[in-house]
Amino acid sequence: MRQKKACMCWSMAALAIMALIFFFSSDTASASDAKSGVFVDLLLPFAAWLDADMLSFLIRKGAHFSIYALLGICVYMALFHAGKAKAAAAWIICALYACSDELHQMMVMGRSAQLSDVALDSLGALCGILFCLWIIAWKRKRDRRA
């Protein structure tokens, strides 16, 4: 029963992240620029060696990578608690969602699909999954010592 609850929680977290990604991808180009512009304005004084365009680029790509890393963690853990922990399956689910996200952006005014974003999103998901595998292996090794 506990495993079923954990699976449900991780699945709900994954769906929430997918909804958040969909929500952000629904923004027009100008709305998306405005959102990242807030972070550029906040961080530019701390990164004076970067110009605003480069900082905006790094913030946007960092957001892609980070949110898909979280998605990778949630999808992997949902599968793990379902008793079907397959890193490849979790990564494929995340990569397919990244593809669908870029296709969705093609339908939003001023936005376009970028193969580089699919690659970055997929890499973020892979890193999240690898992080899970590392933590699980570390915990098992620690438990064997105890």
PDB file of C-alpha atoms in Angstrom, residues 2-58:
ATOM      1  CA  ARG A   2       2.834   2.377   0.874  1.00  0.00           C
ATOM      2  CA  GLN A   3       4.469   1.684  -2.481  1.00  0.00           C
ATOM      3  CA  LYS A   4       1.194   2.462  -4.263  1.00  0.00           C
ATOM      4  CA  LYS A   5       0.934   5.823  -2.481  1.00  0.00           C
ATOM      5  CA  ALA A   6       4.511   6.681  -3.396  1.00  0.00           C
ATOM      6  CA  CYS A   7       3.835   5.767  -7.028  1.00  0.00           C
ATOM      7  CA  MET A   8       0.731   7.967  -7.003  1.00  0.00           C
ATOM      8  CA  CYS A   9       2.598  10.894  -5.453  1.00  0.00           C
ATOM      9  CA  TRP A  10       5.477  10.730  -7.939  1.00  0.00           C
ATOM     10  CA  SER A  11       3.007  10.341 -10.821  1.00  0.00           C
ATOM     11  CA  MET A  12       1.042  13.381  -9.684  1.00  0.00           C
ATOM     12  CA  ALA A  13       4.264  15.379  -9.364  1.00  0.00           C
ATOM     13  CA  ALA A  14       5.259  14.359 -12.909  1.00  0.00           C
ATOM     14  CA  LEU A  15       1.842  15.382 -14.249  1.00  0.00           C
ATOM     15  CA  ALA A  16       2.065  18.713 -12.416  1.00  0.00           C
ATOM     16  CA  ILE A  17       5.466  19.402 -13.982  1.00  0.00           C
ATOM     17  CA  MET A  18       4.121  18.454 -17.411  1.00  0.00           C
ATOM     18  CA  ALA A  19       1.216  20.868 -16.889  1.00  0.00           C
ATOM     19  CA  LEU A  20       3.650  23.610 -15.852  1.00  0.00           C
ATOM     20  CA  ILE A  21       5.754  23.005 -18.954  1.00  0.00           C
ATOM     21  CA  PHE A  22       2.618  23.144 -21.118  1.00  0.00           C
ATOM     22  CA  PHE A  23       1.551  26.364 -19.388  1.00  0.00           C
ATOM     23  CA  PHE A  24       4.907  28.059 -20.019  1.00  0.00           C
ATOM     24  CA  SER A  25       4.987  26.814 -23.617  1.00  0.00           C
ATOM     25  CA  SER A  26       1.594  28.415 -24.221  1.00  0.00           C
ATOM     26  CA  ASP A  27       3.050  31.898 -23.712  1.00  0.00           C
ATOM     27  CA  THR A  28       3.563  34.013 -26.795  1.00  0.00           C
ATOM     28  CA  ALA A  29       7.134  34.975 -27.607  1.00  0.00           C
ATOM     29  CA  SER A  30       6.731  38.427 -26.025  1.00  0.00           C
ATOM     30  CA  ALA A  31       5.179  37.005 -22.830  1.00  0.00           C
ATOM     31  CA  SER A  32       7.970  34.437 -22.573  1.00  0.00           C
ATOM     32  CA  ASP A  33      10.582  37.162 -23.072  1.00  0.00           C
ATOM     33  CA  ALA A  34       8.956  39.253 -20.348  1.00  0.00           C
ATOM     34  CA  LYS A  35       9.062  36.349 -17.867  1.00  0.00           C
ATOM     35  CA  SER A  36      12.725  35.623 -18.460  1.00  0.00           C
ATOM     36  CA  GLY A  37      13.406  39.372 -18.481  1.00  0.00           C
ATOM     37  CA  VAL A  38      12.368  39.541 -14.820  1.00  0.00           C
ATOM     38  CA  PHE A  39      15.124  37.076 -13.933  1.00  0.00           C
ATOM     39  CA  VAL A  40      17.630  38.879 -16.148  1.00  0.00           C
ATOM     40  CA  ASP A  41      16.913  42.140 -14.316  1.00  0.00           C
ATOM     41  CA  LEU A  42      17.314  40.430 -10.945  1.00  0.00           C
ATOM     42  CA  LEU A  43      20.523  38.578 -11.788  1.00  0.00           C
ATOM     43  CA  LEU A  44      22.324  41.054 -14.043  1.00  0.00           C
ATOM     44  CA  PRO A  45      23.875  43.003 -11.135  1.00  0.00           C
ATOM     45  CA  PHE A  46      25.432  39.740  -9.892  1.00  0.00           C
ATOM     46  CA  ALA A  47      26.647  38.738 -13.343  1.00  0.00           C
ATOM     47  CA  ALA A  48      27.974  42.048 -14.620  1.00  0.00           C
ATOM     48  CA  TRP A  49      30.549  40.283 -16.816  1.00  0.00           C
ATOM     49  CA  LEU A  50      27.674  38.951 -18.963  1.00  0.00           C
ATOM     50  CA  ASP A  51      25.562  41.039 -21.268  1.00  0.00           C
ATOM     51  CA  ALA A  52      21.774  40.871 -20.896  1.00  0.00           C
ATOM     52  CA  ASP A  53      21.280  38.741 -24.028  1.00  0.00           C
ATOM     53  CA  MET A  54      23.764  36.084 -22.887  1.00  0.00           C
ATOM     54  CA  LEU A  55      22.262  36.023 -19.399  1.00  0.00           C
ATOM     55  CA  SER A  56      18.773  35.663 -20.886  1.00  0.00           C
ATOM     56  CA  PHE A  57      20.008  32.777 -23.019  1.00  0.00           C
ATOM     57  CA  LEU A  58      21.575  31.046 -20.002  1.00  0.00           C
TER      58      LEU A  58
END
